[in-house]
Short mmCIF file of C-alpha atoms in Angstrom, two decimals:
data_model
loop_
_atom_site.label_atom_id
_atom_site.label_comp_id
_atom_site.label_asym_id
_atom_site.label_seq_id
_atom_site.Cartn_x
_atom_site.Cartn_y
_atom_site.Cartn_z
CA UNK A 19 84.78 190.52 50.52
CA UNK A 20 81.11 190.07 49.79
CA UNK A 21 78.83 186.97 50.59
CA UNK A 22 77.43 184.75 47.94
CA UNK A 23 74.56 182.74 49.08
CA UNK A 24 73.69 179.25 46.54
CA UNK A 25 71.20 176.63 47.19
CA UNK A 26 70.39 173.42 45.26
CA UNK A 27 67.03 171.61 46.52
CA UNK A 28 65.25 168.69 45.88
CA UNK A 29 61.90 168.48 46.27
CA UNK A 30 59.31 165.69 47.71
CA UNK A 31 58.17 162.79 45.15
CA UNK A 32 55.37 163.51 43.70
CA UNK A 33 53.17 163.30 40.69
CA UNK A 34 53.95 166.52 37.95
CA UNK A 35 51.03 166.86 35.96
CA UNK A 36 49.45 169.77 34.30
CA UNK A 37 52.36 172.55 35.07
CA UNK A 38 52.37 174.52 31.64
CA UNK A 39 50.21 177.32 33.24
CA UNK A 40 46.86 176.87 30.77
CA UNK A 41 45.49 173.80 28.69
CA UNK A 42 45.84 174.21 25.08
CA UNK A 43 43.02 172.44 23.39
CA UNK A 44 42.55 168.78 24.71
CA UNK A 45 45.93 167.56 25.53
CA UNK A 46 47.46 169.35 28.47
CA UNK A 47 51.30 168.35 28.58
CA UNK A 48 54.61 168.72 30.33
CA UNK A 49 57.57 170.63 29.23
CA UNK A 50 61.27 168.50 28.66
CA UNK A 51 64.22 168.86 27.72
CA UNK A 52 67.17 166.42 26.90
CA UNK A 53 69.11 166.25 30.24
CA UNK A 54 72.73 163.77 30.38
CA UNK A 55 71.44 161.77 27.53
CA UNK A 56 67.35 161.38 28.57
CA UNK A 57 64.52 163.02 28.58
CA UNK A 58 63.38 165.20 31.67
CA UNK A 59 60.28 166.70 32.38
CA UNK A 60 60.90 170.45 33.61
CA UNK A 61 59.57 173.53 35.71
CA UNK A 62 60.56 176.80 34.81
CA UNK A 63 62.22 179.35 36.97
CA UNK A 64 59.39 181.79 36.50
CA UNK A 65 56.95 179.39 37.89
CA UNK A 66 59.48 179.28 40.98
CA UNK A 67 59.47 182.45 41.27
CA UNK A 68 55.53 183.12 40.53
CA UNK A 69 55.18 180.41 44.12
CA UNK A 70 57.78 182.71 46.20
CA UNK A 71 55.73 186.02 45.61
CA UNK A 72 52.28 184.17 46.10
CA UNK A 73 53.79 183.39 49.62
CA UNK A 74 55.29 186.89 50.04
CA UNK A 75 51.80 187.84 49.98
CA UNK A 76 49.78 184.75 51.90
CA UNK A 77 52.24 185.79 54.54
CA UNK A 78 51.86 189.49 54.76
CA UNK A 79 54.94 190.31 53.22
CA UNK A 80 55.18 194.15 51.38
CA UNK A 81 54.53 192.89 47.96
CA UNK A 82 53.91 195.37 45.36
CA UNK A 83 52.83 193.01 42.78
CA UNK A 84 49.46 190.97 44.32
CA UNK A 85 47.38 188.13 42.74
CA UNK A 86 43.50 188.41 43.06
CA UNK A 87 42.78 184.63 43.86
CA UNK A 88 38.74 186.03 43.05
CA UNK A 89 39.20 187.51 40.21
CA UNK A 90 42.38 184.40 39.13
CA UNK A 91 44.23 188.04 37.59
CA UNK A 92 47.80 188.27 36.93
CA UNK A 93 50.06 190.67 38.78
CA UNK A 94 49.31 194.02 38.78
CA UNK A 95 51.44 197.10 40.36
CA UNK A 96 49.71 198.05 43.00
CA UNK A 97 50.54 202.33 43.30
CA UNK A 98 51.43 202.05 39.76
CA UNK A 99 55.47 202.24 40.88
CA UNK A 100 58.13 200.42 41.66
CA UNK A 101 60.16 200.40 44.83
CA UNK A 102 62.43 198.28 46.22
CA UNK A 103 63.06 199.89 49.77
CA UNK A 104 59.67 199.25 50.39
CA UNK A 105 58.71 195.99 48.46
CA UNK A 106 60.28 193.10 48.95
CA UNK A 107 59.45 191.84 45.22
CA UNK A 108 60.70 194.33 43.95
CA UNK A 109 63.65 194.40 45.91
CA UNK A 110 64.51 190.32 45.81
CA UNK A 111 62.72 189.76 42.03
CA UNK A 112 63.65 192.49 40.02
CA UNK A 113 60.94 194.52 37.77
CA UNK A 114 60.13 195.84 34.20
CA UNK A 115 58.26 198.84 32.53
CA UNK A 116 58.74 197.80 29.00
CA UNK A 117 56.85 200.62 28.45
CA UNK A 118 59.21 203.50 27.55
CA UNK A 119 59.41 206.71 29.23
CA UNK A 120 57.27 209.43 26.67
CA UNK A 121 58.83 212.48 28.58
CA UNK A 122 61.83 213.06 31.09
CA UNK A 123 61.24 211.24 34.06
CA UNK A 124 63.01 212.75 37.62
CA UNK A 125 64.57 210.99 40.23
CA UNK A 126 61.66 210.20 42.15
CA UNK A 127 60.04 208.64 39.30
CA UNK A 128 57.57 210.81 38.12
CA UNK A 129 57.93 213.57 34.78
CA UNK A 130 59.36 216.35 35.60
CA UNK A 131 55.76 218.05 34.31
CA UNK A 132 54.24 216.10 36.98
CA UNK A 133 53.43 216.46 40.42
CA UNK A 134 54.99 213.85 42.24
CA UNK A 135 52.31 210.71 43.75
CA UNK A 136 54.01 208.74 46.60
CA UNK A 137 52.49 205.24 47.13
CA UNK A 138 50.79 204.18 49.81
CA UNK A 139 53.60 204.13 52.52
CA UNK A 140 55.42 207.03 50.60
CA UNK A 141 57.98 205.37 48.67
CA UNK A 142 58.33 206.37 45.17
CA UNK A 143 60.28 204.59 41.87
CA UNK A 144 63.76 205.19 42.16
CA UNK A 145 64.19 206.47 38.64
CA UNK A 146 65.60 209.10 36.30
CA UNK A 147 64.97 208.55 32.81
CA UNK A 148 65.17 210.06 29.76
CA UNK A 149 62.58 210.00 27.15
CA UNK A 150 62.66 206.62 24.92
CA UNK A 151 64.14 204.59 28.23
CA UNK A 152 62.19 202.11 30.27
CA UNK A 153 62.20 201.64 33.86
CA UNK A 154 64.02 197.83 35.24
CA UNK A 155 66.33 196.20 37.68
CA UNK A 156 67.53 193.19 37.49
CA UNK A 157 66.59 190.86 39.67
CA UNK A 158 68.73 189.80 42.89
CA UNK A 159 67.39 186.42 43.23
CA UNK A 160 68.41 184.41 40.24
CA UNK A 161 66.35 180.48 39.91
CA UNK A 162 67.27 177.67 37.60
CA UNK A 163 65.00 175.52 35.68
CA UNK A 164 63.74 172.72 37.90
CA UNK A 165 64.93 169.60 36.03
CA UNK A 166 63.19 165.88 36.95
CA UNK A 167 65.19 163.54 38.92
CA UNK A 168 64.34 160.56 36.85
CA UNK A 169 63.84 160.15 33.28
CA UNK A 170 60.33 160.40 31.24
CA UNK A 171 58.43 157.65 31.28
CA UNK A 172 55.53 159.47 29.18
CA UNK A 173 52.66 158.07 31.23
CA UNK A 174 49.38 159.53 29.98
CA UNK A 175 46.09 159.59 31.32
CA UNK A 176 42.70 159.70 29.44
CA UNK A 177 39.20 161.05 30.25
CA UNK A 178 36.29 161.87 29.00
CA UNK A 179 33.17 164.30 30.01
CA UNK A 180 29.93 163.29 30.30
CA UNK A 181 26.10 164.72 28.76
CA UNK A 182 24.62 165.32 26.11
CA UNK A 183 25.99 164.20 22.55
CA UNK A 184 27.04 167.35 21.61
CA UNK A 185 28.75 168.12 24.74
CA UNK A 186 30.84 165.57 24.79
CA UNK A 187 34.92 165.80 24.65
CA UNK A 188 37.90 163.55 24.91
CA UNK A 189 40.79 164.97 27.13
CA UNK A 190 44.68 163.92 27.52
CA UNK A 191 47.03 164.35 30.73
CA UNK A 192 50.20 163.68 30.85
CA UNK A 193 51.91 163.15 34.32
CA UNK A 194 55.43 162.32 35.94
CA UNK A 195 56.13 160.47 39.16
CA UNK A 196 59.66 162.02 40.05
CA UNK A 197 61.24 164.83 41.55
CA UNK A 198 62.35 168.00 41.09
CA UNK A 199 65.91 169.33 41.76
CA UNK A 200 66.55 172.98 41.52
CA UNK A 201 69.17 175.66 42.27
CA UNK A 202 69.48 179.28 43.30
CA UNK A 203 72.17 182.17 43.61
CA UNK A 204 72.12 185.47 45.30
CA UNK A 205 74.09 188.14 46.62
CA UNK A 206 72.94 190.06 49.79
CA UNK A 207 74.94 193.04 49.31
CA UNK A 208 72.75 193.31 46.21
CA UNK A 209 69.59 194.14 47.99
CA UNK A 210 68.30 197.64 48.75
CA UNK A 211 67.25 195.74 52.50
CA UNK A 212 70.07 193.06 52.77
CA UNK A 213 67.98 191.18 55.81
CA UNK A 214 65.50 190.11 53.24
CA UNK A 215 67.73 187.48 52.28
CA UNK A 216 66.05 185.82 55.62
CA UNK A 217 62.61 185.78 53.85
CA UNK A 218 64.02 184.08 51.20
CA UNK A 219 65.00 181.19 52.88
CA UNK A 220 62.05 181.07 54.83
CA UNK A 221 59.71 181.14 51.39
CA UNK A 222 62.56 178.27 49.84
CA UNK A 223 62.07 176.10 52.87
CA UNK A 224 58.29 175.62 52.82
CA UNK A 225 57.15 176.46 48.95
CA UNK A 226 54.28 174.40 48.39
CA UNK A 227 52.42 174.59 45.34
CA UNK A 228 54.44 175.56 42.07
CA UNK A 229 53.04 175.64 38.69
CA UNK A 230 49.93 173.91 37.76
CA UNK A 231 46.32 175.45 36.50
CA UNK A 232 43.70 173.43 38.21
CA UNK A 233 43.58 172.44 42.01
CA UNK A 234 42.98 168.93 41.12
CA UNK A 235 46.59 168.70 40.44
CA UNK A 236 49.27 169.33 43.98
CA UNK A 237 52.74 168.97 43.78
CA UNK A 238 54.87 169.66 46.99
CA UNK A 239 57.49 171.95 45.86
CA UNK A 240 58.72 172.34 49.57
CA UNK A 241 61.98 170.11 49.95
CA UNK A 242 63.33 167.31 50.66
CA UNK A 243 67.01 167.46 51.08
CA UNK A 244 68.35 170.77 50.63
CA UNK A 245 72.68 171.68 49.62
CA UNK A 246 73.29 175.31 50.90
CA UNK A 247 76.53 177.20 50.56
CA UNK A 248 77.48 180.57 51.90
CA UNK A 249 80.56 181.60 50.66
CA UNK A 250 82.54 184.84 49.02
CA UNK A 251 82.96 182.05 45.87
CA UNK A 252 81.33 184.03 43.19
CA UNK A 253 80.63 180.33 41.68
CA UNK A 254 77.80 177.54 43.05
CA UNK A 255 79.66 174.72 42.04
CA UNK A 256 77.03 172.79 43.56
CA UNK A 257 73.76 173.06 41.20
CA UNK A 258 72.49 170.34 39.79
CA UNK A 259 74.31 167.83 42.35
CA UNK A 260 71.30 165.27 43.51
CA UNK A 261 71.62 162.07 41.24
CA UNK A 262 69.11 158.73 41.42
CA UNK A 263 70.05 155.45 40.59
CA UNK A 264 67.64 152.95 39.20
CA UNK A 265 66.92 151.24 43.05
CA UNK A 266 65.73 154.52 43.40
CA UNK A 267 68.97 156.07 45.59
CA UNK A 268 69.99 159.81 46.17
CA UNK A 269 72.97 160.70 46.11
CA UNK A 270 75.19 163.51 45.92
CA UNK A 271 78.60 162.22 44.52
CA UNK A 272 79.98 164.87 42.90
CA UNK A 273 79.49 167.20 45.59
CA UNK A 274 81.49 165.02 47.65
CA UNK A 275 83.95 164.98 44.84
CA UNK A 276 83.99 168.58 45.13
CA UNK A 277 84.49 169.50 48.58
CA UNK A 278 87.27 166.34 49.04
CA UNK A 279 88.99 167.85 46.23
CA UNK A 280 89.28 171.53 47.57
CA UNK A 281 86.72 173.67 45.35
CA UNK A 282 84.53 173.52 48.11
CA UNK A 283 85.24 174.58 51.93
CA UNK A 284 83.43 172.26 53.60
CA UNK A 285 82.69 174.82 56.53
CA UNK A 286 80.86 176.55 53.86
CA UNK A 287 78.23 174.44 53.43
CA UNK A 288 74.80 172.98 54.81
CA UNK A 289 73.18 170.03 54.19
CA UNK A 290 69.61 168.92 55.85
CA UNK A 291 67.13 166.82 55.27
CA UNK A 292 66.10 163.37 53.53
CA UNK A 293 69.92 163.36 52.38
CA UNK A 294 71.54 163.96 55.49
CA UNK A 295 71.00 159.58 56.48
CA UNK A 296 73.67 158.57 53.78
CA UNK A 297 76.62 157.15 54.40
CA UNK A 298 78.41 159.74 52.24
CA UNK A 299 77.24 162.49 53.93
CA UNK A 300 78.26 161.34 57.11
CA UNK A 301 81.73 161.65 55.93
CA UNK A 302 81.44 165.25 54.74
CA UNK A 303 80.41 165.67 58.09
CA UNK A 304 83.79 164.42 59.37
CA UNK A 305 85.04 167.42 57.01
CA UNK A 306 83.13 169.88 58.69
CA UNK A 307 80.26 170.21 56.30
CA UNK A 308 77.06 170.98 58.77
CA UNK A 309 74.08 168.38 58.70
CA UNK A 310 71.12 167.80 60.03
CA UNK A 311 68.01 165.52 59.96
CA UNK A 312 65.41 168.74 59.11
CA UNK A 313 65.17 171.27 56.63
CA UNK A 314 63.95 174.02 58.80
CA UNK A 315 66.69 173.48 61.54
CA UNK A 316 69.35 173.35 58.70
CA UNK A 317 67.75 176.82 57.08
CA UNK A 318 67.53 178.52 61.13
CA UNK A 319 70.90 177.50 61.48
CA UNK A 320 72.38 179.32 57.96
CA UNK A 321 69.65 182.08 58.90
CA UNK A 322 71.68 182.91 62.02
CA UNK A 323 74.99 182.71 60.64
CA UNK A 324 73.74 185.12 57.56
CA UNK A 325 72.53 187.67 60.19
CA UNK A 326 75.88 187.81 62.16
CA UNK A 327 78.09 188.12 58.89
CA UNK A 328 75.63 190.85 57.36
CA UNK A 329 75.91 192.50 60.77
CA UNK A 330 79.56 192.44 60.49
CA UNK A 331 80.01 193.78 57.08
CA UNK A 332 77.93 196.71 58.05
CA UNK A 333 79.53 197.52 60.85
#
């Protein structure tokens, strides 16, 4: 049977201001939703994934999509191909040419009128298309929307620039003291290099910045308390399961709910972190659930357990 891997995270407290990507004319302001009968304020997935690549790349990581910090550019293909034996973007992310194929394209990517141009390390796109088609996978790692932990309070803060008369202007921020909770679901067997499911974790574990547009503005993305199952249950069942009361309290309730009630194996599941102190975790402990105090012992521990079932399957 084949592995499922889901995570649900919670990140650090923090104040959210300023993550829409660029200001639009003086007011720069959060995105929200309606979430269990409030308003939220809200990351999108993209801007999860955007923070996983950057630190693909900071790290050394075969990326075939690169930011220029210099030039502040988008992505760009770097051989002008995609490949996901050799990048792990590609590979973990997913891609799309939404540019459709003008002539019949071979299986090493290239027209069939062409002579074939291998990329830097000699991989080539794994494609054959015919003209009209467009070249995409889908990608393995799939992110939720990163939903507040607390409701909207719609503080706003006001500034204005100094000079000359004419130079003047009025500006509006609006921020959020809260945090994030977010979840994520992917299948190993998926990917073209199954181990890469280790850098994963590793990027999960210690994302810092996500979203913003000016370096005035830092969030800590990396987490707090982290809910990790491994398990050949193609459903999570545990997104979305950090709650806080109004003293301020995390919990994670219906997880317990869960795992007493038998949708959950509690040998399946790791819990670390901020979360791991309550009372009610202790218990799932009891069950068999593994805790600990730390994120990064909690993800090293999964890591190895990963490695030895991936191992096995391909043996």
């Amino acid at each position: 049977m084949t592995y499922h891997l889901f995570g649900n995270i919670l990140t650090n407290y923090g104040i959210a201001a300023n993550n829409r990507g660029e200001n639009q004319g003086n007011v720069t302001t959060l995105q929200r939703l309606a979430w269990k009968n409030s308003l939220r304020t809200t990351v999108s997935a993209e801007a999860i994934r955007w923070a996983i690549r950057y630190q693909w790349q900071f790290l050394g990581e075969d990326v075939n999509r690169k930011w220029d910090d210099d030039k502040n550019e988008n992505y760009r293909v770097q051989e002008g191909v995609f490949d996901p034996e050799i990048y792990i973007d590609d590979d973990v992310l997913g891609y799309m040419d939404a540019k459709a194929a003008t002539e019949d394209i071979n299986n090493d990517g290239v027209p069939e009128s062409s002579d074939t141009k291998p990329t830097a390390k000699g991989g080539k796109a794994k494609a054959k298309l015919k003209k009209g088609e467009s070249i995409a996978r889908r990608g393995v790692l799939e992110v939720t929307r990163a939903i507040s932990l607390t409701a909207d309070t719609g503080d706003l803060f006001f500034g204005s620039t100094s000079g000359k008369k004419d130079r003047k202007s009025i500006h509006q921020t609006e921020a959020h003291a809260t945090r994030y909770q977010y979840g994520f679901a992917m299948t190993p067997h998926r990917l073209k290099v199954a181990n890469r499911v280790i850098s994963v974790l590793d990027a999960l574990a210690s994302l810092g910045g996500v979203a913003g547009n000016h370096a005035r503005f830092l969030y800590d993305f990396s987490p707090e308390s982290i809910v990790f199952r491994w398990t050949h249950d193609f459903a999570p069942r545990i997104l979305y399961c950090f709650e806080e009361n109004r003293k301020g309290e995390i919990s994670i309730s219906d997880l317990v709910r869960r795992i007493e009630g038998g949708d959950i194996d509690p040998n399946e599941v790791w819990i670390g972190g901020a979360i791991s102190v309550e009372p009610e975790v202790e218990e799932l402990e009891q069950l068999g659930v593994k805790v600990f105090r730390g994120i990064k012992p909690a993800v090293r521990d999964l890591q190895s357990v990963i490695l030895s079932d991936i191992d096995r399957e391909a043996a």
